[in-house]
Each structure stands twice: as structure tokens, then as C-alpha cells.
Amino acid sequence: MKTLYLECAMGAAGDMLMAALYELLDDREGFLRTMNSLGLPGVEVRAEPSSTAGIAGTHMRVLIRGEEEGEPQGHAHSHGHDHDHEHSHAHAGPGEIAAQIDALPLPEEVRRRARAVYDRIAQAEAKAHGCPVGDVHFHEVGALDAVADVTGVCYAMYLLGADTICASPVHVGSGTVRCAHGVMPVPAPATAFLLEGVPIYGGAVRGELCTPTGAALLREFASSFGPMPAMVPEKTGVGVGMKQFEQANCVRAFLGEAFAAPKPASAAEASSAGSAAQGTSGGALCSPASEANGEICELVCNLDDMTPEALAFASARLLELGALDVYLTPGTMKKGRPGHVLTVLCEPSREAELARLILLHTATIGLRVRRCAKYFLTPGSSTAQTPWGPVRIKTAEGFGVKKCKAEFEDAAAIARETGVPLSDVEEAALCGKFSPCGEK
């Protein structure tokens, strides 16, 4: 199972998380090309080598019309904190941010995650200021640099395709921070609300180490917080902050495979293995390991007293709240009533959370849970050039199998604009000299 662990010993912020994940990517240049072609006005994302306390890593610079985030912008509402990011002084409401994200030329999964991050921030800000969510106006986190940070992290997570994401307890810093509303204690009120239920700690480091954006991203992606799980690391990414401290100011990301120690053989198994081993020479025998590369949790319940509208709403909410997939199967319930079987797929670490959400958003009073091994292909993406323009390609590979599929929205947009049949656009993206897979 592909596992991603985030070490937040010096807190977390959007640019540091993006830099750490960037170092884990196979196609770093492709990531930067995509980020710099999103159409965010005046935004340029640069990955620059950096170091902190002797540790080499990457600092992700987000420039707005040539100025790095955190540089003076001539606005009366300054916001300085120890990571020096999320500081451009634009104001935007949740609806404006959502519309901006929806317009980005990225996979729907990335846009959905980015919207969810801002939804979390809006709810926390509303709670902190005692106002409805609709009255929230983002200051620093609504700026273009923060939109780039959030989008970049969501896109990098999508490209990495980890099965399980977990994080360390979060160092929040100490003291105070100046923001658009004045001088606030650390952690800032919105950050504190976002980190409810998460293990956090302070310390001697003065300043804001975990920003609202960093907190929201951790809550959106991390399914658990605690010590590093047993894993076999394959890559390590280091995202370096701008400020220098006595200790390394960075977020580290570890990507690898979960490690499960082999279970001790029972007496019967040991006896059977011993018998099978007679007449062989050298080497220890062990039971063959499963070839499955992941695990998934399946939550199921029967529903016969919900309207179609209510079922559709519940299914959509479960997807928005973190389910991997949700589907309904028609069936006949007790007393011959027509109904539906609701199936929800999720990561094993989120079983209890999704079970509670199913009980909350549906009429059921109970459900069944199954844990299953799963076989899946590792997702990826690339871009193919067609005679009518670029089309993103979704790829999947593993077990000796490779698949490519044109991104429907890209192909459909070209078909609408040019009048070319959709099938021709898709074929041009996948076949012949336009094929990124190199196969006809």
C-alpha cells in the first residue's frame, strides 16, 4: 500500500507542503508547466533549491507580477508571520474562490479537493468571527498566491496517488501573529478551529508555524495523526520555509510502501511447512505474500424509505466528505418494498468517520462493513498535442498493464469549439504520433 507521511515538526504551510510533495514527483518540470499555465493572472510558480540548518530541500516561490508572496503590497492590512507566505492582500468571498477554482484546467478531483480546503477555511473563519459562512471574506488566504499553494498541493497529491496519507502531531509555534484583523494569539483562532481533534503542541519557537491554509490542507488529506507508521521509504521530500530558525524550518514528506511484519506461523502451518520442506536444501520457507497492493473498506446498508432526491443528496455529500466512491444498486427489501443498496468505499483509516456520516445523512439505523484487499493501477497524467490543441491524458500502470484515456472535458471542449467529432479528438490524442503511450 503506497503510504505518504508528512512530518510537521515546524508546522505546515501551503508553500512548504507543495515544495515537499514536489520533490517526490517523477515529472517535476511537468508539474511546474501545469501550475504556470493555469491562467491565474500574474502568478508564476518557481521551485528553487534551498537549505535550512544544513538540510537541502526546495523552496517554492509564488510570484505575483514578479513579487514574491509576503513582499509589501501597499495595503493597510498587513499580515506577517514566521513562514512569510499567504500574504498578498486580496479580498474574496467563498463564492468567488470556488468560481476561480472551477475555472482551472485541472482534473475534477483536484478542483474538488481545492474547493473542500477552502470550505474548511471558510467554516473555521466563520466560527472564529461569529458570522455566517456567506459573510466570510478571505484576506491572506484568498489571495492568488494562496490559491496557487492550495491548488499545487491538491494537484501534487493527485499525481502521487497515495493510498494512505498520515501526518505527525503539528507544531503550531507560540506567541502572537499580526493579521488582517489585528494581533492574534498563536495558533490563530481559525487555525485552532481547523486543528480541533488533531494532536498539536507549542514550544520555544516564537511565531506562527502552522497557517490556516496549512491546517486546512492537513485536515483534508491526512486520515490520521501520530508517529510515522512502519513503512519502507522510497522517496523523501523537503519543503523549506523562508524564515531561518535555530532548527530546520521545513516540512518533510516520506513516500513508500507500508510494511507489514509477517505473521508467526501457527503450529499446524509450521508442521505443514516442515513436511513440505523435507528433501529440499537451504533457505527458509514462508507462505507466499498476497500480490494485492492495497486495502479498501466497504460500508453497505439497505434503504427503502428515502426519496430519490434525498438519496442523491446523501450520495453527493458522502463523496464531498471523503468517500472514495458511492453507488446505489436497486433491490427488493423486506415486505417486498423496492429500495436501494448503498455502497460506500473508503480508506480503512476512515471507516469510523464514514460510518458516522452514513448514519447521519441517510435513514438507515445500521450498516455492514467489509475490509477487502484491492488491486489497482498507479494513476498518472500527461499531455498530448492534437491538431486542434492539447488534451490531458489520464494514465494508469501496474501488474504489467498500462492504460491511457483522454480527459473527457478537454476533448469535449475542443469538439465544441471546432465542430470535430469527439471520437476524432480522443483518437488523435491517443493514437499514432499524438499518443503519449507510444503505442498504436
mmCIF file with all atom_site columns, C-alpha atoms in Angstrom, residues 3-5 166 228-235 254-260:
data_model
loop_
_atom_site.group_PDB
_atom_site.id
_atom_site.type_symbol
_atom_site.label_atom_id
_atom_site.label_alt_id
_atom_site.label_comp_id
_atom_site.label_asym_id
_atom_site.label_entity_id
_atom_site.label_seq_id
_atom_site.pdbx_PDB_ins_code
_atom_site.Cartn_x
_atom_site.Cartn_y
_atom_site.Cartn_z
_atom_site.occupancy
_atom_site.B_iso_or_equiv
_atom_site.pdbx_formal_charge
_atom_site.auth_seq_id
_atom_site.auth_comp_id
_atom_site.auth_asym_id
_atom_site.auth_atom_id
_atom_site.pdbx_PDB_model_num
ATOM 1  C CA . THR A 1 3   ? 1.866  5.463  2.040  1.00 0.00 ? 3   THR A CA 1
ATOM 2  C CA . LEU A 1 4   ? 2.642  9.178  2.407  1.00 0.00 ? 4   LEU A CA 1
ATOM 3  C CA . TYR A 1 5   ? 3.793  10.527 5.776  1.00 0.00 ? 5   TYR A CA 1
ATOM 4  C CA . CYS A 1 166 ? -0.911 10.428 7.599  1.00 0.00 ? 166 CYS A CA 1
ATOM 5  C CA . MET A 1 228 ? 5.467  7.506  11.451 1.00 0.00 ? 228 MET A CA 1
ATOM 6  C CA . PRO A 1 229 ? 3.897  4.145  10.591 1.00 0.00 ? 229 PRO A CA 1
ATOM 7  C CA . ALA A 1 230 ? 6.002  1.133  9.706  1.00 0.00 ? 230 ALA A CA 1
ATOM 8  C CA . MET A 1 231 ? 6.897  1.728  6.076  1.00 0.00 ? 231 MET A CA 1
ATOM 9  C CA . VAL A 1 232 ? 9.659  1.268  3.533  1.00 0.00 ? 232 VAL A CA 1
ATOM 10 C CA . PRO A 1 233 ? 10.500 4.813  2.315  1.00 0.00 ? 233 PRO A CA 1
ATOM 11 C CA . GLU A 1 234 ? 11.276 5.154  -1.377 1.00 0.00 ? 234 GLU A CA 1
ATOM 12 C CA . LYS A 1 235 ? 11.474 8.950  -1.632 1.00 0.00 ? 235 LYS A CA 1
ATOM 13 C CA . PHE A 1 254 ? 8.104  10.401 3.075  1.00 0.00 ? 254 PHE A CA 1
ATOM 14 C CA . LEU A 1 255 ? 6.640  8.259  0.286  1.00 0.00 ? 255 LEU A CA 1
ATOM 15 C CA . GLY A 1 256 ? 6.905  4.486  0.292  1.00 0.00 ? 256 GLY A CA 1
ATOM 16 C CA . GLU A 1 257 ? 5.189  1.176  0.852  1.00 0.00 ? 257 GLU A CA 1
ATOM 17 C CA . ALA A 1 258 ? 3.511  0.211  4.103  1.00 0.00 ? 258 ALA A CA 1
ATOM 18 C CA . PHE A 1 259 ? 5.432  -2.508 5.921  1.00 0.00 ? 259 PHE A CA 1
ATOM 19 C CA . ALA A 1 260 ? 3.579  -5.402 7.496  1.00 0.00 ? 260 ALA A CA 1
#
